[in-house]
PDB file of C-alpha atoms in Angstrom:
ATOM      1  CA  MET A 256      -0.079  -0.420  -0.008  1.00  0.00           C
ATOM      2  CA  ILE A 257       1.588   2.875  -0.873  1.00  0.00           C
ATOM      3  CA  LEU A 258      -0.780   5.479   0.768  1.00  0.00           C
ATOM      4  CA  LYS A 259      -0.894   4.504   4.384  1.00  0.00           C
ATOM      5  CA  GLU A 260      -2.350   6.349   6.806  1.00  0.00           C
ATOM      6  CA  LYS A 261      -2.310   9.652   4.434  1.00  0.00           C
ATOM      7  CA  ASN A 262      -5.640  11.741   4.490  1.00  0.00           C
ATOM      8  CA  ALA A 263      -7.482  12.160   0.790  1.00  0.00           C
ATOM      9  CA  LEU A 264      -9.665  14.469  -0.188  1.00  0.00           C
ATOM     10  CA  VAL A 265     -12.005  14.094  -3.465  1.00  0.00           C
ATOM     11  CA  THR A 266     -14.544  16.727  -4.724  1.00  0.00           C
ATOM     12  CA  GLY A 267     -17.058  15.565  -6.590  1.00  0.00           C
ATOM     13  CA  GLY A 268     -16.517  12.371  -5.512  1.00  0.00           C
ATOM     14  CA  SER A 269     -19.809  10.319  -5.351  1.00  0.00           C
ATOM     15  CA  ARG A 270     -19.908   9.318  -8.872  1.00  0.00           C
ATOM     16  CA  GLY A 271     -17.774   9.101 -12.534  1.00  0.00           C
ATOM     17  CA  ILE A 272     -13.623   9.755 -12.042  1.00  0.00           C
ATOM     18  CA  GLY A 273     -14.059  10.993  -8.248  1.00  0.00           C
ATOM     19  CA  ARG A 274     -15.757   8.041  -7.210  1.00  0.00           C
ATOM     20  CA  ALA A 275     -12.951   5.588  -8.977  1.00  0.00           C
ATOM     21  CA  THR A 276     -10.537   7.945  -7.222  1.00  0.00           C
ATOM     22  CA  ALA A 277     -11.998   7.730  -4.120  1.00  0.00           C
ATOM     23  CA  ILE A 278     -12.127   3.939  -3.710  1.00  0.00           C
ATOM     24  CA  GLU A 279      -8.234   3.515  -5.787  1.00  0.00           C
ATOM     25  CA  LEU A 280      -7.468   5.317  -2.782  1.00  0.00           C
ATOM     26  CA  SER A 281      -8.763   3.894  -0.320  1.00  0.00           C
ATOM     27  CA  LYS A 282      -7.400   0.318  -1.405  1.00  0.00           C
ATOM     28  CA  GLU A 283      -4.026   2.418  -0.882  1.00  0.00           C
ATOM     29  CA  GLY A 284      -4.651   2.361   2.557  1.00  0.00           C
ATOM     30  CA  ALA A 285      -5.860   6.209   2.631  1.00  0.00           C
ATOM     31  CA  ASN A 286      -8.301   7.516   4.540  1.00  0.00           C
ATOM     32  CA  VAL A 287     -10.443   9.255   2.154  1.00  0.00           C
ATOM     33  CA  ILE A 288     -13.228  11.933   2.031  1.00  0.00           C
ATOM     34  CA  ILE A 289     -15.477  13.315  -0.152  1.00  0.00           C
ATOM     35  CA  THR A 290     -17.831  15.676  -1.417  1.00  0.00           C
ATOM     36  CA  TYR A 291     -20.801  15.597  -3.163  1.00  0.00           C
ATOM     37  CA  ASN A 292     -23.431  18.007  -4.376  1.00  0.00           C
ATOM     38  CA  SER A 293     -26.948  16.227  -4.675  1.00  0.00           C
ATOM     39  CA  ASN A 294     -26.722  12.767  -4.626  1.00  0.00           C
ATOM     40  CA  GLU A 295     -26.009  11.659  -0.882  1.00  0.00           C
ATOM     41  CA  GLU A 296     -26.762   7.570  -1.333  1.00  0.00           C
ATOM     42  CA  LYS A 297     -24.414   7.621  -4.045  1.00  0.00           C
ATOM     43  CA  ALA A 298     -21.686   9.571  -1.730  1.00  0.00           C
ATOM     44  CA  LYS A 299     -22.775   6.941   1.139  1.00  0.00           C
ATOM     45  CA  GLU A 300     -22.317   4.174  -0.929  1.00  0.00           C
ATOM     46  CA  VAL A 301     -19.161   5.303  -2.148  1.00  0.00           C
ATOM     47  CA  ILE A 302     -18.048   5.225   1.756  1.00  0.00           C
ATOM     48  CA  LYS A 303     -19.018   2.264   1.972  1.00  0.00           C
ATOM     49  CA  GLU A 304     -16.881   0.736  -0.722  1.00  0.00           C
ATOM     50  CA  VAL A 305     -13.981   3.052   1.058  1.00  0.00           C
ATOM     51  CA  GLU A 306     -14.199   1.297   4.349  1.00  0.00           C
ATOM     52  CA  LYS A 307     -14.006  -1.807   3.161  1.00  0.00           C
ATOM     53  CA  ASN A 308     -11.043  -0.710   2.884  1.00  0.00           C
ATOM     54  CA  GLY A 309     -10.236  -0.565   6.930  1.00  0.00           C
ATOM     55  CA  VAL A 310      -9.882   2.722   6.309  1.00  0.00           C
ATOM     56  CA  LYS A 311     -11.962   5.722   7.291  1.00  0.00           C
ATOM     57  CA  GLY A 312     -14.279   7.745   4.992  1.00  0.00           C
ATOM     58  CA  LEU A 313     -16.513  10.358   5.295  1.00  0.00           C
ATOM     59  CA  ALA A 314     -19.245  11.900   2.742  1.00  0.00           C
ATOM     60  CA  ILE A 315     -19.460  16.239   3.036  1.00  0.00           C
ATOM     61  CA  LYS A 316     -22.430  17.921   0.870  1.00  0.00           C
ATOM     62  CA  ALA A 317     -20.139  21.165  -0.355  1.00  0.00           C
ATOM     63  CA  ASP A 318     -20.707  23.383  -3.162  1.00  0.00           C
ATOM     64  CA  VAL A 319     -17.387  23.972  -4.034  1.00  0.00           C
ATOM     65  CA  SER A 320     -17.579  26.724  -5.627  1.00  0.00           C
ATOM     66  CA  SER A 321     -19.540  28.182  -2.654  1.00  0.00           C
ATOM     67  CA  GLU A 322     -16.532  30.047  -0.305  1.00  0.00           C
ATOM     68  CA  GLU A 323     -18.958  29.182   2.652  1.00  0.00           C
ATOM     69  CA  ASP A 324     -19.210  25.470   1.748  1.00  0.00           C
ATOM     70  CA  VAL A 325     -15.967  25.063   1.780  1.00  0.00           C
ATOM     71  CA  LYS A 326     -15.163  26.418   4.568  1.00  0.00           C
ATOM     72  CA  SER A 327     -17.584  24.663   6.949  1.00  0.00           C
ATOM     73  CA  MET A 328     -16.795  21.564   5.208  1.00  0.00           C
ATOM     74  CA  MET A 329     -13.363  22.225   6.165  1.00  0.00           C
ATOM     75  CA  LYS A 330     -14.349  22.868   9.520  1.00  0.00           C
ATOM     76  CA  THR A 331     -16.181  19.501   9.546  1.00  0.00           C
ATOM     77  CA  ILE A 332     -12.613  17.566   8.322  1.00  0.00           C
ATOM     78  CA  LYS A 333     -10.653  19.255  11.509  1.00  0.00           C
ATOM     79  CA  SER A 334     -13.079  18.316  13.288  1.00  0.00           C
ATOM     80  CA  GLN A 335     -12.499  14.513  12.405  1.00  0.00           C
ATOM     81  CA  PHE A 336      -8.605  13.865  10.601  1.00  0.00           C
ATOM     82  CA  ASP A 337      -5.737  15.309  11.352  1.00  0.00           C
ATOM     83  CA  SER A 338      -4.745  17.356   8.127  1.00  0.00           C
ATOM     84  CA  ILE A 339      -5.260  16.470   4.687  1.00  0.00           C
ATOM     85  CA  ASP A 340      -2.142  14.783   2.762  1.00  0.00           C
ATOM     86  CA  VAL A 341      -3.766  14.431  -0.444  1.00  0.00           C
ATOM     87  CA  LEU A 342      -6.005  17.054  -2.631  1.00  0.00           C
ATOM     88  CA  VAL A 343      -8.274  15.567  -5.903  1.00  0.00           C
ATOM     89  CA  ASN A 344     -10.049  18.789  -7.218  1.00  0.00           C
ATOM     90  CA  ASN A 345     -12.406  16.557  -9.282  1.00  0.00           C
ATOM     91  CA  ALA A 346     -16.003  18.668  -8.740  1.00  0.00           C
ATOM     92  CA  GLY A 347     -16.666  19.319 -12.343  1.00  0.00           C
ATOM     93  CA  VAL A 348     -19.938  20.345 -14.631  1.00  0.00           C
ATOM     94  CA  THR A 349     -20.491  20.416 -18.489  1.00  0.00           C
ATOM     95  CA  LYS A 350     -22.834  22.914 -19.436  1.00  0.00           C
ATOM     96  CA  ASP A 351     -22.564  22.021 -23.358  1.00  0.00           C
ATOM     97  CA  ASN A 352     -23.987  24.407 -26.106  1.00  0.00           C
ATOM     98  CA  LEU A 353     -22.336  26.295 -29.057  1.00  0.00           C
ATOM     99  CA  LEU A 354     -21.138  29.301 -27.772  1.00  0.00           C
ATOM    100  CA  ILE A 355     -24.503  31.755 -30.233  1.00  0.00           C
ATOM    101  CA  ARG A 356     -26.821  29.752 -28.021  1.00  0.00           C
ATOM    102  CA  MET A 357     -24.963  30.267 -24.697  1.00  0.00           C
ATOM    103  CA  LYS A 358     -25.837  31.324 -22.236  1.00  0.00           C
ATOM    104  CA  SER A 359     -24.552  33.423 -19.513  1.00  0.00           C
ATOM    105  CA  GLU A 360     -25.649  31.598 -16.748  1.00  0.00           C
ATOM    106  CA  ASP A 361     -24.453  28.244 -18.277  1.00  0.00           C
ATOM    107  CA  TRP A 362     -20.692  29.949 -18.419  1.00  0.00           C
ATOM    108  CA  ASP A 363     -20.630  30.819 -14.910  1.00  0.00           C
ATOM    109  CA  LYS A 364     -21.891  27.788 -13.647  1.00  0.00           C
ATOM    110  CA  VAL A 365     -18.943  25.617 -15.418  1.00  0.00           C
ATOM    111  CA  ILE A 366     -16.111  28.467 -14.651  1.00  0.00           C
ATOM    112  CA  ASN A 367     -17.283  28.575 -10.793  1.00  0.00           C
ATOM    113  CA  THR A 368     -17.256  25.128 -10.159  1.00  0.00           C
ATOM    114  CA  ASN A 369     -14.263  23.832 -12.717  1.00  0.00           C
ATOM    115  CA  LEU A 370     -12.511  26.377 -12.110  1.00  0.00           C
ATOM    116  CA  LYS A 371     -13.455  28.832  -8.877  1.00  0.00           C
ATOM    117  CA  GLY A 372     -13.691  25.175  -6.645  1.00  0.00           C
ATOM    118  CA  VAL A 373     -10.325  24.139  -7.850  1.00  0.00           C
ATOM    119  CA  TYR A 374      -8.910  27.458  -6.738  1.00  0.00           C
ATOM    120  CA  LEU A 375     -11.005  27.558  -3.392  1.00  0.00           C
ATOM    121  CA  CYS A 376     -10.920  24.084  -2.430  1.00  0.00           C
ATOM    122  CA  THR A 377      -6.762  24.193  -3.416  1.00  0.00           C
ATOM    123  CA  LYS A 378      -6.443  27.504  -0.611  1.00  0.00           C
ATOM    124  CA  ALA A 379      -8.525  25.864   2.140  1.00  0.00           C
ATOM    125  CA  VAL A 380      -6.455  22.548   2.586  1.00  0.00           C
ATOM    126  CA  VAL A 381      -2.794  24.140   1.377  1.00  0.00           C
ATOM    127  CA  ARG A 382      -1.603  25.629   4.633  1.00  0.00           C
ATOM    128  CA  GLY A 383      -1.914  23.062   6.386  1.00  0.00           C
ATOM    129  CA  MET A 384       0.518  21.257   3.865  1.00  0.00           C
ATOM    130  CA  MET A 385       2.932  24.179   3.853  1.00  0.00           C
ATOM    131  CA  LYS A 386       3.312  23.829   7.644  1.00  0.00           C
ATOM    132  CA  LYS A 387       4.044  19.832   7.142  1.00  0.00           C
ATOM    133  CA  ARG A 388       6.511  20.642   4.365  1.00  0.00           C
ATOM    134  CA  HIS A 389       4.804  17.842   2.276  1.00  0.00           C
ATOM    135  CA  GLY A 390       1.524  17.689   0.134  1.00  0.00           C
ATOM    136  CA  LYS A 391       0.477  15.865  -3.279  1.00  0.00           C
ATOM    137  CA  ILE A 392      -2.624  18.013  -5.457  1.00  0.00           C
ATOM    138  CA  VAL A 393      -4.145  16.485  -8.090  1.00  0.00           C
ATOM    139  CA  ASN A 394      -5.953  18.584 -10.732  1.00  0.00           C
ATOM    140  CA  ILE A 395      -8.858  16.521 -12.872  1.00  0.00           C
ATOM    141  CA  ALA A 396      -8.745  18.955 -16.639  1.00  0.00           C
ATOM    142  CA  SER A 397      -9.507  17.392 -19.730  1.00  0.00           C
ATOM    143  CA  VAL A 398      -7.772  17.042 -22.680  1.00  0.00           C
ATOM    144  CA  VAL A 399     -10.532  19.711 -24.451  1.00  0.00           C
ATOM    145  CA  GLY A 400      -8.919  22.531 -21.835  1.00  0.00           C
ATOM    146  CA  ILE A 401      -5.938  21.555 -24.342  1.00  0.00           C
ATOM    147  CA  SER A 402      -7.537  20.823 -27.955  1.00  0.00           C
ATOM    148  CA  GLY A 403     -10.445  22.847 -27.592  1.00  0.00           C
ATOM    149  CA  ASN A 404     -13.948  21.442 -28.426  1.00  0.00           C
ATOM    150  CA  ALA A 405     -16.774  22.650 -30.291  1.00  0.00           C
ATOM    151  CA  GLY A 406     -19.803  23.467 -27.976  1.00  0.00           C
ATOM    152  CA  GLN A 407     -17.534  23.077 -25.083  1.00  0.00           C
ATOM    153  CA  GLY A 408     -16.092  26.350 -25.030  1.00  0.00           C
ATOM    154  CA  ASN A 409     -17.011  26.948 -21.502  1.00  0.00           C
ATOM    155  CA  TYR A 410     -16.037  23.577 -20.290  1.00  0.00           C
ATOM    156  CA  SER A 411     -12.875  24.085 -22.263  1.00  0.00           C
ATOM    157  CA  ALA A 412     -11.694  26.917 -20.860  1.00  0.00           C
ATOM    158  CA  SER A 413     -12.225  26.160 -17.159  1.00  0.00           C
ATOM    159  CA  LYS A 414      -9.876  23.145 -17.859  1.00  0.00           C
ATOM    160  CA  ALA A 415      -7.583  25.140 -19.509  1.00  0.00           C
ATOM    161  CA  GLY A 416      -7.479  27.585 -16.937  1.00  0.00           C
ATOM    162  CA  VAL A 417      -7.342  24.831 -14.436  1.00  0.00           C
ATOM    163  CA  ILE A 418      -4.166  23.626 -16.439  1.00  0.00           C
ATOM    164  CA  GLY A 419      -2.705  26.924 -15.717  1.00  0.00           C
ATOM    165  CA  PHE A 420      -2.965  27.102 -11.888  1.00  0.00           C
ATOM    166  CA  THR A 421      -1.842  24.047 -11.232  1.00  0.00           C
ATOM    167  CA  LYS A 422       1.488  25.536 -13.428  1.00  0.00           C
ATOM    168  CA  SER A 423       1.319  28.271 -11.380  1.00  0.00           C
ATOM    169  CA  ILE A 424       0.906  26.834  -8.167  1.00  0.00           C
ATOM    170  CA  ALA A 425       3.352  24.030  -8.777  1.00  0.00           C
ATOM    171  CA  LYS A 426       5.744  26.850  -8.891  1.00  0.00           C
ATOM    172  CA  GLU A 427       5.366  28.971  -5.634  1.00  0.00           C
ATOM    173  CA  LEU A 428       4.690  25.538  -4.061  1.00  0.00           C
ATOM    174  CA  GLY A 429       7.818  22.908  -4.480  1.00  0.00           C
ATOM    175  CA  SER A 430      10.092  25.029  -2.129  1.00  0.00           C
ATOM    176  CA  ARG A 431       7.107  23.584   0.205  1.00  0.00           C
ATOM    177  CA  GLY A 432       7.297  19.976  -0.908  1.00  0.00           C
ATOM    178  CA  ILE A 433       3.973  20.241  -2.510  1.00  0.00           C
ATOM    179  CA  ASN A 434       3.273  18.587  -6.171  1.00  0.00           C
ATOM    180  CA  VAL A 435       0.591  19.695  -7.990  1.00  0.00           C
ATOM    181  CA  ASN A 436      -0.067  18.331 -11.330  1.00  0.00           C
ATOM    182  CA  GLY A 437      -3.020  17.436 -13.736  1.00  0.00           C
ATOM    183  CA  VAL A 438      -4.636  14.835 -15.232  1.00  0.00           C
ATOM    184  CA  ALA A 439      -6.234  14.936 -18.627  1.00  0.00           C
ATOM    185  CA  PRO A 440      -8.710  12.729 -19.438  1.00  0.00           C
ATOM    186  CA  GLY A 441      -9.936  11.568 -22.829  1.00  0.00           C
ATOM    187  CA  PHE A 442     -13.392  10.360 -23.296  1.00  0.00           C
ATOM    188  CA  VAL A 443     -13.848   8.416 -19.895  1.00  0.00           C
ATOM    189  CA  GLU A 444     -17.817   6.742 -19.313  1.00  0.00           C
ATOM    190  CA  THR A 445     -19.570   8.430 -16.959  1.00  0.00           C
ATOM    191  CA  ASP A 446     -22.478   9.913 -16.460  1.00  0.00           C
ATOM    192  CA  MET A 447     -20.925  13.011 -18.072  1.00  0.00           C
ATOM    193  CA  THR A 448     -20.362  11.180 -21.506  1.00  0.00           C
ATOM    194  CA  GLU A 449     -23.790   8.796 -21.106  1.00  0.00           C
ATOM    195  CA  VAL A 450     -25.975  11.657 -22.688  1.00  0.00           C
ATOM    196  CA  LEU A 451     -23.987  11.940 -25.348  1.00  0.00           C
ATOM    197  CA  SER A 452     -25.441  10.737 -28.955  1.00  0.00           C
ATOM    198  CA  GLU A 453     -24.331   7.612 -30.337  1.00  0.00           C
ATOM    199  CA  ASP A 454     -23.060   9.207 -33.490  1.00  0.00           C
ATOM    200  CA  ILE A 455     -20.727  11.313 -31.718  1.00  0.00           C
ATOM    201  CA  LYS A 456     -19.261   8.886 -29.155  1.00  0.00           C
ATOM    202  CA  GLU A 457     -18.843   6.565 -32.649  1.00  0.00           C
ATOM    203  CA  GLN A 458     -16.934   9.453 -34.167  1.00  0.00           C
ATOM    204  CA  SER A 459     -15.172   9.843 -31.115  1.00  0.00           C
ATOM    205  CA  LEU A 460     -13.985   6.186 -30.278  1.00  0.00           C
ATOM    206  CA  LYS A 461     -12.561   6.909 -34.352  1.00  0.00           C
ATOM    207  CA  LEU A 462      -9.400   9.373 -33.620  1.00  0.00           C
ATOM    208  CA  ILE A 463      -8.557   6.978 -29.959  1.00  0.00           C
ATOM    209  CA  PRO A 464      -5.647   4.351 -30.850  1.00  0.00           C
ATOM    210  CA  LEU A 465      -6.212   2.519 -27.990  1.00  0.00           C
ATOM    211  CA  ASN A 466      -9.852   1.881 -29.910  1.00  0.00           C
ATOM    212  CA  ARG A 467     -12.072   1.890 -26.385  1.00  0.00           C
ATOM    213  CA  PHE A 468     -12.947   4.572 -23.988  1.00  0.00           C
ATOM    214  CA  ALA A 469     -11.953   4.787 -20.462  1.00  0.00           C
ATOM    215  CA  LYS A 470     -12.931   3.181 -17.441  1.00  0.00           C
ATOM    216  CA  PRO A 471     -12.974   5.720 -14.498  1.00  0.00           C
ATOM    217  CA  GLU A 472     -10.626   3.405 -13.131  1.00  0.00           C
ATOM    218  CA  ASP A 473      -8.006   4.114 -16.315  1.00  0.00           C
ATOM    219  CA  ILE A 474      -7.647   7.748 -14.801  1.00  0.00           C
ATOM    220  CA  ALA A 475      -8.105   6.841 -10.921  1.00  0.00           C
ATOM    221  CA  ASN A 476      -4.727   4.663 -11.156  1.00  0.00           C
ATOM    222  CA  VAL A 477      -3.089   7.669 -12.627  1.00  0.00           C
ATOM    223  CA  VAL A 478      -4.019  10.424  -9.908  1.00  0.00           C
ATOM    224  CA  VAL A 479      -2.970   7.689  -7.292  1.00  0.00           C
ATOM    225  CA  PHE A 480       0.489   7.397  -8.739  1.00  0.00           C
ATOM    226  CA  LEU A 481       0.790  11.080  -8.568  1.00  0.00           C
ATOM    227  CA  CYS A 482      -0.867  11.143  -5.055  1.00  0.00           C
ATOM    228  CA  SER A 483       2.066   8.656  -4.178  1.00  0.00           C
ATOM    229  CA  GLU A 484       5.872   9.252  -3.045  1.00  0.00           C
ATOM    230  CA  LYS A 485       6.822   7.583  -6.304  1.00  0.00           C
ATOM    231  CA  ALA A 486       5.565  11.083  -8.322  1.00  0.00           C
ATOM    232  CA  ASN A 487       8.014  12.911  -6.126  1.00  0.00           C
ATOM    233  CA  TYR A 488       9.705  14.264  -8.404  1.00  0.00           C
ATOM    234  CA  ILE A 489       7.321  15.027 -10.969  1.00  0.00           C
ATOM    235  CA  THR A 490       5.224  18.549 -10.277  1.00  0.00           C
ATOM    236  CA  GLY A 491       3.477  21.187 -12.869  1.00  0.00           C
ATOM    237  CA  GLN A 492       2.687  18.082 -15.282  1.00  0.00           C
ATOM    238  CA  ILE A 493      -0.318  17.591 -16.773  1.00  0.00           C
ATOM    239  CA  ILE A 494      -1.007  13.737 -18.508  1.00  0.00           C
ATOM    240  CA  ASN A 495      -3.163  12.763 -20.987  1.00  0.00           C
ATOM    241  CA  VAL A 496      -5.190   9.954 -20.024  1.00  0.00           C
ATOM    242  CA  ASP A 497      -7.079   9.674 -23.385  1.00  0.00           C
ATOM    243  CA  GLY A 498      -5.820   6.249 -24.691  1.00  0.00           C
ATOM    244  CA  GLY A 499      -3.146   8.189 -26.998  1.00  0.00           C
ATOM    245  CA  MET A 500      -6.292  11.167 -28.569  1.00  0.00           C
ATOM    246  CA  LEU A 501      -4.223  13.908 -28.312  1.00  0.00           C
ATOM    247  CA  MET A 502      -0.747  13.377 -28.936  1.00  0.00           C
TER     248      MET A 502
ATOM    249  CA  MET B  23       8.344  42.036  24.884  1.00  0.00           C
ATOM    250  CA  GLU B  24       6.156  39.423  25.137  1.00  0.00           C
ATOM    251  CA  ILE B  25       5.055  40.375  21.424  1.00  0.00           C
ATOM    252  CA  PHE B  26       8.536  40.062  20.324  1.00  0.00           C
ATOM    253  CA  GLU B  27       9.629  37.369  21.736  1.00  0.00           C
ATOM    254  CA  THR B  28       6.198  35.456  20.478  1.00  0.00           C
ATOM    255  CA  ILE B  29       6.834  36.949  16.506  1.00  0.00           C
ATOM    256  CA  ARG B  30      10.822  35.893  17.755  1.00  0.00           C
ATOM    257  CA  GLY B  31       9.324  32.056  18.429  1.00  0.00           C
ATOM    258  CA  ILE B  32       7.018  32.244  15.254  1.00  0.00           C
ATOM    259  CA  ILE B  33       9.797  33.497  12.460  1.00  0.00           C
ATOM    260  CA  CYS B  34      12.562  30.431  13.985  1.00  0.00           C
ATOM    261  CA  GLU B  35      10.110  28.399  13.653  1.00  0.00           C
ATOM    262  CA  GLN B  36       9.100  29.270  10.140  1.00  0.00           C
ATOM    263  CA  LEU B  37      12.223  29.814   8.866  1.00  0.00           C
ATOM    264  CA  GLU B  38      14.039  27.384  10.927  1.00  0.00           C
ATOM    265  CA  ILE B  39      16.226  29.305  13.019  1.00  0.00           C
ATOM    266  CA  GLU B  40      17.818  27.640  15.517  1.00  0.00           C
ATOM    267  CA  ASP B  41      19.532  30.144  17.647  1.00  0.00           C
ATOM    268  CA  GLU B  42      17.188  32.540  18.175  1.00  0.00           C
ATOM    269  CA  GLU B  43      19.454  35.460  19.454  1.00  0.00           C
ATOM    270  CA  THR B  44      19.848  36.596  15.509  1.00  0.00           C
ATOM    271  CA  ILE B  45      17.140  37.695  15.653  1.00  0.00           C
ATOM    272  CA  THR B  46      16.076  41.908  17.416  1.00  0.00           C
ATOM    273  CA  MET B  47      14.161  44.493  17.117  1.00  0.00           C
ATOM    274  CA  GLU B  48      15.739  45.636  14.052  1.00  0.00           C
ATOM    275  CA  THR B  49      15.993  42.303  12.055  1.00  0.00           C
ATOM    276  CA  SER B  50      14.261  42.313   8.523  1.00  0.00           C
ATOM    277  CA  ILE B  51      12.980  39.432   7.763  1.00  0.00           C
ATOM    278  CA  MET B  52      13.278  39.002   4.362  1.00  0.00           C
ATOM    279  CA  ASP B  53      16.668  41.365   4.002  1.00  0.00           C
ATOM    280  CA  ASP B  54      18.537  39.552   7.262  1.00  0.00           C
ATOM    281  CA  LEU B  55      16.938  36.110   7.210  1.00  0.00           C
ATOM    282  CA  GLU B  56      16.682  35.545   3.337  1.00  0.00           C
ATOM    283  CA  ALA B  57      13.332  34.629   3.539  1.00  0.00           C
ATOM    284  CA  ASP B  58      11.900  34.695   0.084  1.00  0.00           C
ATOM    285  CA  SER B  59       7.883  35.997   0.118  1.00  0.00           C
ATOM    286  CA  LEU B  60       6.339  32.824   0.685  1.00  0.00           C
ATOM    287  CA  ASP B  61       8.306  32.473   3.880  1.00  0.00           C
ATOM    288  CA  ALA B  62       6.861  35.899   4.680  1.00  0.00           C
ATOM    289  CA  VAL B  63       3.660  36.031   3.880  1.00  0.00           C
ATOM    290  CA  GLU B  64       3.100  32.380   6.255  1.00  0.00           C
ATOM    291  CA  VAL B  65       4.733  34.428   9.222  1.00  0.00           C
ATOM    292  CA  MET B  66       2.019  37.010   8.777  1.00  0.00           C
ATOM    293  CA  MET B  67      -0.259  34.743   8.936  1.00  0.00           C
ATOM    294  CA  ASP B  68       0.918  32.761  11.888  1.00  0.00           C
ATOM    295  CA  ILE B  69       1.471  36.039  13.622  1.00  0.00           C
ATOM    296  CA  GLU B  70      -2.411  36.832  12.372  1.00  0.00           C
ATOM    297  CA  ASP B  71      -3.663  33.603  14.021  1.00  0.00           C
ATOM    298  CA  GLU B  72      -1.298  33.834  17.066  1.00  0.00           C
ATOM    299  CA  PHE B  73      -3.070  37.509  18.132  1.00  0.00           C
ATOM    300  CA  ASP B  74      -6.349  36.702  16.544  1.00  0.00           C
ATOM    301  CA  ILE B  75      -5.973  40.226  14.551  1.00  0.00           C
ATOM    302  CA  GLU B  76      -5.915  40.345  10.343  1.00  0.00           C
ATOM    303  CA  ILE B  77      -3.157  42.164   8.787  1.00  0.00           C
ATOM    304  CA  PRO B  78      -4.341  43.331   5.405  1.00  0.00           C
ATOM    305  CA  ASP B  79      -1.173  43.031   2.575  1.00  0.00           C
ATOM    306  CA  GLU B  80      -1.003  46.670   2.218  1.00  0.00           C
ATOM    307  CA  ASP B  81      -0.033  46.942   5.805  1.00  0.00           C
ATOM    308  CA  ALA B  82       2.487  44.359   5.737  1.00  0.00           C
ATOM    309  CA  GLU B  83       3.765  45.542   2.899  1.00  0.00           C
ATOM    310  CA  GLU B  84       5.030  48.736   5.095  1.00  0.00           C
ATOM    311  CA  PHE B  85       6.947  46.634   7.835  1.00  0.00           C
ATOM    312  CA  LYS B  86      10.294  47.571   7.455  1.00  0.00           C
ATOM    313  CA  ASN B  87      11.742  45.319  10.398  1.00  0.00           C
ATOM    314  CA  ILE B  88      10.950  43.382  13.610  1.00  0.00           C
ATOM    315  CA  ALA B  89      10.201  46.483  15.847  1.00  0.00           C
ATOM    316  CA  ASP B  90       7.813  47.975  13.358  1.00  0.00           C
ATOM    317  CA  ILE B  91       5.601  44.569  13.508  1.00  0.00           C
ATOM    318  CA  VAL B  92       5.467  45.069  17.389  1.00  0.00           C
ATOM    319  CA  LYS B  93       4.363  48.114  17.323  1.00  0.00           C
ATOM    320  CA  TYR B  94       1.460  47.469  14.555  1.00  0.00           C
ATOM    321  CA  ILE B  95       0.478  44.488  16.753  1.00  0.00           C
ATOM    322  CA  GLU B  96       1.018  46.853  19.943  1.00  0.00           C
ATOM    323  CA  GLU B  97      -1.617  49.256  18.575  1.00  0.00           C
ATOM    324  CA  LYS B  98      -4.407  46.581  17.098  1.00  0.00           C
ATOM    325  CA  ILE B  99      -4.748  44.776  20.184  1.00  0.00           C
ATOM    326  CA  ALA B 100      -4.139  47.880  22.580  1.00  0.00           C
TER     327      ALA B 100
END
């Protein structure tokens, strides 16, 4: 086990990549705290899975784009856990539309959750990491933050923002023993991509050399590696986990 | 004097300085102790926590040495 007795916080941990990451982290011995936005039942199921691995688990309802929610989340965490060693900024939403049809509330919603949420959660945990001179932060970006994607102006902008943030904070915190990296998934089989049409799925598959979509675990495995001591000399990097879609 | 000693303790811990005597009222955190900007911010945040006060960035920028910080805190908690 490579994360024994570490405390890990995974935002948006009730489903998809966050869920898989929470479970994989627990398999490596980490206590896992997840946040969820609406689905309490699913979040509790994840915690059950996590606890099966003999570690502590906790689900907290929080909107990561709300400073107040993040503050109260940290209070709850501090009352039950020593401090956070690992942060996975995973919570994210899509509100896809062509630019000329995109409402400004859909722009705000995506930027606030995907980008401001990363800022707020990172800021909230980073002081404890600075004091301990140790910490691992992994931000879930997306290949579309690098390549762009028609119909995802807001989402790709938020993910490009996450990539810039990752690199800047890696530079700021390197001297404190804190590694900050990003993972850029390609097409992953989650609720987020479930809603796409068969046509789009078929077209996307043609662009993937490995000829399949990712399972959430494919992404989680890389996240776990970046959260471990094995990745101590990696910081400020964005690792594409996309079956070779973007090279 | 107590305030000075508390600040000295915070600085020594943050910058891993073993000999407290190297720090006097005239010491400048950044110029004399080779602290970087992040060190300075961390020291300020620890001071804020310790004395339960808020030090805005524009105030912190005015501090030239530890005497300035002591004076500032004395005024704040008075």
